[in-house]
XYZ file of C-alpha atoms in Angstrom:
425
model
C 25.208 189.741 230.282
C 26.027 187.646 227.207
C 26.430 189.803 224.121
C 24.430 188.914 221.003
C 27.635 188.360 219.019
C 28.630 185.586 221.412
C 25.349 183.668 221.124
C 26.529 181.140 218.552
C 25.750 177.728 220.038
C 24.485 179.462 223.189
C 21.202 177.865 224.105
C 18.344 179.468 226.009
C 18.817 177.844 229.396
C 15.638 179.337 230.836
C 13.589 177.299 228.357
C 15.673 174.188 228.982
C 15.276 174.502 232.768
C 11.484 174.876 232.432
C 11.422 171.775 230.233
C 13.462 169.762 232.754
C 11.277 170.905 235.655
C 8.131 169.738 233.846
C 9.676 166.411 232.883
C 11.073 165.793 236.381
C 7.939 166.787 238.266
C 5.872 164.804 235.778
C 7.917 161.679 236.501
C 7.390 162.078 240.261
C 3.635 162.141 239.703
C 3.781 159.185 237.303
C 5.655 157.304 240.035
C 2.993 158.144 242.583
C 0.120 157.282 240.228
C 1.515 153.936 239.061
C 3.474 152.407 241.953
C 2.102 149.527 243.982
C 3.339 148.707 247.466
C 5.987 150.311 249.646
C 9.059 148.642 248.146
C 9.667 150.526 244.910
C 12.240 149.433 242.350
C 12.765 152.579 240.303
C 14.241 150.522 237.466
C 11.306 148.135 237.218
C 10.629 148.501 233.501
C 7.383 146.569 233.754
C 5.875 149.570 235.556
C 4.986 152.926 233.912
C 7.379 154.867 236.179
C 10.256 152.575 235.220
C 9.493 152.828 231.516
C 9.157 156.611 231.751
C 12.531 156.840 233.456
C 14.048 154.947 230.528
C 12.242 157.279 228.105
C 13.683 160.294 229.955
C 17.229 158.914 229.761
C 16.847 158.358 226.022
C 15.377 161.867 225.761
C 18.640 163.344 227.077
C 20.504 161.603 224.251
C 17.895 162.855 221.777
C 18.409 166.431 223.003
C 22.161 166.210 222.380
C 21.530 164.977 218.828
C 18.954 167.687 218.099
C 21.274 170.442 219.304
C 24.284 169.005 217.458
C 22.595 169.207 214.047
C 23.114 172.385 212.043
C 20.174 174.773 212.451
C 19.722 175.245 208.699
C 19.157 171.503 208.323
C 15.681 171.800 209.842
C 14.569 174.434 207.345
C 16.215 172.778 204.364
C 14.534 169.417 204.943
C 11.232 170.606 206.452
C 9.238 169.389 203.426
C 10.911 165.979 203.563
C 10.076 165.610 207.266
C 6.444 166.474 206.485
C 6.167 163.920 203.654
C 7.729 161.158 205.762
C 5.388 162.007 208.630
C 2.313 161.860 206.376
C 3.422 158.499 204.997
C 3.800 157.198 208.553
C 0.203 158.262 209.272
C -1.069 156.579 206.104
C 0.832 153.412 206.999
C -1.239 153.065 210.164
C -4.259 152.079 208.074
C -2.299 149.017 206.942
C -0.005 148.183 209.831
C -1.390 150.104 212.806
C -2.314 148.628 216.167
C -5.713 149.434 217.653
C -5.570 150.649 221.267
C -8.750 151.793 223.029
C -10.566 152.160 219.720
C -7.883 154.283 217.999
C -5.551 152.872 215.336
C -2.728 155.257 216.153
C 0.241 153.057 217.066
C 2.888 150.945 215.403
C 3.716 147.925 217.527
C 7.340 146.744 217.589
C 7.330 143.862 220.032
C 6.232 145.281 223.367
C 7.173 148.813 222.248
C 4.592 151.070 220.581
C 5.142 154.266 218.615
C 2.486 156.920 217.940
C 3.356 158.827 214.727
C 0.573 161.389 215.211
C 2.629 162.903 218.056
C 5.595 163.506 215.732
C 3.344 164.772 212.927
C 2.700 167.962 214.914
C 6.367 168.961 214.790
C 6.588 168.013 211.108
C 3.525 170.127 210.320
C 4.935 173.079 212.262
C 8.135 172.842 210.199
C 6.172 172.562 206.943
C 3.989 175.574 207.782
C 7.064 177.633 208.688
C 8.814 176.553 205.486
C 5.878 177.374 203.204
C 4.866 180.729 204.708
C 8.469 181.954 204.908
C 8.999 181.233 201.215
C 9.520 184.462 199.253
C 6.801 183.472 196.786
C 4.160 182.977 199.489
C 1.678 185.703 200.373
C -0.654 184.640 203.187
C -3.129 187.333 202.129
C -3.886 185.628 198.799
C -6.566 182.943 198.552
C -4.223 180.599 196.659
C -1.595 180.578 199.399
C -4.230 180.468 202.139
C -5.715 177.352 200.533
C -2.315 175.652 200.289
C -1.509 176.535 203.888
C -4.835 175.174 205.111
C -4.187 172.007 203.086
C -0.850 171.449 204.862
C -2.761 171.554 208.159
C -5.828 169.597 207.046
C -4.007 166.579 205.585
C -2.551 165.333 208.926
C -5.675 166.442 210.819
C -7.944 164.342 208.580
C -5.590 161.345 208.642
C -5.510 161.448 212.449
C -9.290 161.897 212.667
C -9.829 158.831 210.457
C -7.786 156.848 212.995
C -10.384 157.820 215.639
C -7.924 160.022 217.504
C -10.081 163.106 218.079
C -7.778 164.589 220.705
C -4.771 164.830 218.395
C -6.994 166.227 215.640
C -8.060 169.150 217.836
C -4.419 170.191 218.268
C -4.135 171.207 214.614
C -6.444 174.121 215.341
C -3.431 175.641 217.134
C -1.904 176.629 213.801
C -4.543 179.301 213.269
C -2.834 181.327 216.023
C 0.368 181.065 213.979
C -1.319 182.130 210.756
C -2.997 185.073 212.481
C 0.406 186.290 213.718
C 1.728 186.110 210.160
C -1.069 188.217 208.684
C -4.034 185.912 208.096
C -7.124 188.183 207.845
C -8.983 188.583 211.140
C -12.181 187.498 209.372
C -11.065 183.860 209.572
C -10.847 183.970 213.369
C -14.230 185.678 213.597
C -15.792 183.092 211.287
C -14.174 180.281 213.274
C -15.535 181.663 216.541
C -19.026 182.017 215.053
C -18.935 178.436 213.771
C -18.056 177.150 217.256
C -20.825 179.278 218.808
C -23.444 178.151 216.276
C -22.394 174.520 216.722
C -22.880 174.687 220.489
C -26.236 176.471 220.121
C -27.437 173.965 217.512
C -26.613 171.030 219.782
C -28.011 172.673 222.896
C -31.222 174.222 221.552
C -31.737 172.574 218.166
C -31.192 173.660 214.562
C -34.490 175.539 214.175
C -34.049 177.673 217.307
C -30.440 178.409 216.368
C -31.459 179.448 212.868
C -34.100 181.804 214.295
C -31.553 183.341 216.674
C -29.025 183.789 213.855
C -31.693 185.362 211.634
C -32.689 187.852 214.332
C -29.048 188.827 214.889
C -28.461 189.336 211.144
C -31.621 191.435 210.819
C -30.651 193.549 213.820
C -27.235 194.222 212.315
C -28.787 194.979 208.921
C -31.175 197.594 210.253
C -29.238 199.119 213.140
C -25.510 198.599 212.506
C -23.502 201.618 211.290
C -21.606 199.389 208.852
C -24.563 197.802 207.105
C -24.148 194.674 205.039
C -25.951 194.394 201.720
C -29.209 192.470 201.375
C -27.369 189.734 199.513
C -24.765 189.414 202.274
C -27.460 189.309 204.952
C -29.464 186.612 203.148
C -26.282 184.658 202.487
C -25.351 184.834 206.205
C -28.790 183.490 207.191
C -28.545 180.616 204.671
C -25.055 179.693 205.867
C -26.157 179.811 209.529
C -29.145 177.555 208.821
C -27.031 175.124 206.778
C -24.410 174.952 209.513
C -27.022 174.451 212.259
C -28.722 171.557 210.479
C -25.348 170.198 209.323
C -24.026 170.075 212.877
C -27.158 168.224 213.992
C -26.669 165.683 211.186
C -22.963 165.295 211.967
C -23.675 164.775 215.661
C -26.453 162.204 215.167
C -25.230 160.349 212.063
C -21.449 160.689 211.849
C -20.136 160.744 215.409
C -19.823 157.419 217.196
C -22.054 156.729 220.216
C -19.302 157.271 222.802
C -18.406 160.612 221.194
C -22.078 161.648 221.239
C -22.372 160.691 224.892
C -19.336 162.747 225.918
C -20.675 165.854 224.172
C -24.147 165.167 225.573
C -22.788 165.014 229.121
C -20.810 168.228 228.663
C -23.752 170.210 227.262
C -26.404 168.491 229.392
C -28.375 167.273 226.377
C -29.689 164.010 227.809
C -33.152 164.289 229.414
C -33.801 160.648 230.283
C -32.707 160.245 233.958
C -31.909 156.531 233.623
C -29.829 156.951 230.490
C -28.126 159.997 231.987
C -27.127 158.013 235.066
C -25.811 155.180 232.876
C -23.775 157.666 230.831
C -22.310 159.160 233.987
C -21.243 155.738 235.226
C -19.656 154.934 231.855
C -18.207 158.190 230.565
C -18.131 160.554 233.523
C -16.546 158.141 235.991
C -13.012 159.320 235.222
C -14.069 162.952 235.415
C -15.977 162.539 238.683
C -13.101 160.717 240.345
C -10.623 163.243 238.955
C -12.599 166.165 240.359
C -12.862 164.426 243.743
C -9.117 163.783 243.780
C -8.267 167.407 242.939
C -10.722 168.889 245.454
C -9.549 166.544 248.217
C -6.017 167.938 247.983
C -6.972 171.249 249.524
C -4.396 174.029 249.630
C -1.172 172.093 250.263
C -2.168 168.537 249.293
C -1.986 165.234 251.112
C 1.714 164.732 250.447
C 3.820 162.844 247.930
C 2.553 159.244 247.564
C -0.047 159.944 250.260
C -3.046 160.540 248.015
C -5.690 157.971 248.932
C -7.498 158.208 245.602
C -4.233 158.101 243.681
C -2.800 155.095 245.538
C -6.218 153.440 245.475
C -6.325 153.700 241.662
C -9.721 155.392 241.720
C -8.933 157.374 238.574
C -8.263 155.127 235.540
C -5.393 156.208 233.289
C -4.236 158.549 236.032
C -0.591 158.375 234.950
C -1.480 159.448 231.388
C -4.283 161.861 230.469
C -5.447 162.394 234.069
C -2.034 162.991 235.631
C -3.095 166.493 236.715
C -5.513 164.948 239.233
C -2.518 163.359 240.989
C -0.931 166.789 241.276
C -4.154 168.196 242.723
C -4.567 165.500 245.353
C -0.977 165.133 246.547
C 0.358 168.664 246.034
C -2.864 170.644 246.413
C -3.577 174.118 245.103
C 0.087 175.048 245.535
C 1.199 172.156 243.341
C -1.348 172.733 240.592
C -0.486 176.445 240.584
C 3.192 175.544 240.278
C 2.495 173.367 237.227
C 0.297 176.016 235.589
C 2.947 178.696 236.203
C 5.629 176.477 234.645
C 3.572 176.061 231.474
C 2.674 179.736 231.274
C 6.319 180.739 231.701
C 7.413 178.218 229.063
C 4.840 179.415 226.530
C 5.613 183.096 227.174
C 9.349 182.430 226.937
C 8.943 180.691 223.570
C 6.802 183.553 222.249
C 9.383 186.077 223.477
C 12.195 184.202 221.726
C 10.082 183.823 218.585
C 9.710 187.601 218.342
C 13.495 188.005 218.588
C 14.142 185.821 215.535
C 15.629 187.468 212.440
C 14.501 184.548 210.286
C 10.786 184.388 209.442
C 11.044 180.590 209.350
C 12.300 180.487 212.952
C 9.661 182.951 214.144
C 6.805 181.037 212.552
C 8.098 177.734 213.893
C 8.456 179.239 217.372
C 4.845 180.362 217.325
C 3.878 176.864 216.186
C 5.697 175.328 219.162
C 4.042 177.707 221.642
C 0.581 177.189 220.117
C 0.796 173.378 220.174
C 1.946 173.329 223.801
C -0.777 175.830 224.735
C -3.579 173.768 223.154
C -2.378 170.576 224.863
C -2.047 172.346 228.203
C -5.416 174.116 227.981
C -7.407 171.119 226.715
C -5.892 168.567 229.113
C -6.399 170.631 232.259
C -9.828 171.770 231.070
C -10.794 168.127 230.496
C -9.531 166.952 233.884
C -11.482 169.722 235.623
C -14.668 169.150 233.602
C -14.567 172.478 231.758
C -14.559 170.862 228.308
C -15.614 167.423 226.990
C -13.362 164.454 227.717
C -10.717 164.283 224.987
C -7.775 161.905 225.025
C -4.862 164.314 225.017
C -1.729 164.231 227.224
C -0.208 166.986 229.321
C 2.992 167.969 227.425
C 6.279 166.629 228.861
C 4.316 165.581 231.938
C 2.049 162.630 231.131
C 3.345 159.085 230.743
C 4.370 158.029 227.243
C 7.562 157.748 225.246
C 6.093 158.955 221.944
C 4.624 162.066 223.524
C 7.796 162.916 225.457
C 10.073 162.450 222.464
C 7.728 164.321 220.120
C 7.565 167.355 222.420
C 11.321 167.159 222.922
C 11.847 167.268 219.160
C 9.286 170.058 218.802
C 10.871 172.241 221.485
C 14.577 171.589 220.989
C 14.478 172.223 217.258
C 13.316 175.717 218.180
C 16.011 176.043 220.860
C 18.577 175.154 218.185
C 17.069 177.658 215.734
C 17.123 180.334 218.439
C 20.804 179.676 219.191
C 21.566 180.432 215.533
C 19.452 183.570 215.173
C 22.365 186.002 214.619
C 23.684 184.090 211.600
C 22.854 184.828 207.981
C 20.096 182.710 206.470
């Protein structure tokens, strides 16, 4: 057993091994989902599997650089990283390349870079830096507002680029804030907002307002901890405003394709012809993904033997829908293996975060775990039809250089911080 005093520059190899397993297994599935023919040139950089292999090789160099930098460097320059990241997001409005309706990439020749992926790590550093400051008290409204602003700035910039998936990820930071003492009321309010939003879309604003009013009245008359009349009336007004506001946002602000995806998920469309057209347009990926996963059975059809994968039935199968390849070719055993890897990685990061003597390192560790968890949960939920279709990759697994490098930076900064946890800060 390695003693704590000998941990200087000793990295957590369990976390590193889990990372490498995800990256390696991800590449095998990218290969299967993107190859064509029986003669495969693994170094064919015109194919996704060839490009991803190059990205992985460069990632190994990136890891060495991240671990070679002094741990205190990341805390000292956290604010600078955040500012640079925000400027890179703003620059997309002037110089960004539009891909599939989202202006989220810088194009450098044939190479594209997605700064929103790196903004997550920069925001995690900024949050850790601000909350760990001696003058910050997360229980005061002033510091809560400033913390929320650090999160909202990149989230709004990304949303304006029509990248809804990346915007959703910023909700992960509320888990971090809750761990650091954010009042539980915020989580309760957030949950109620989500519930009211779903009810308003499903049953309409008027019905939702009536339901909310009945609940408030029940609590007012029968709850042991009664709210005042003013608080009860205020709760009803807020519920009604939110219900009608959600309806307005859905019908007037969201774009048609976003409306259709939510409509399919909640079963809002009543016109059979329009519903069938929406399914052909927006549910095609999901339907094919579900068929591919279910066809894999318990043990799968075998590596590169998936008929739906090799037949390219699922569009973008090497990116957001990579999990369907796992389901078809590796079956229930393979999908369970992937899920277990992610769960172990997230739990390991949380365990290490709790061991940190520095508040900055602990907060950042929770940020890393929360971001990975949201990506993992949303992507697999999307592929299996449990949540609306959102363009979000499976961390370290899906195809893409920006995503792989961003998650590498996110994770290995924490591994470096953890290796330095016995030193004075």
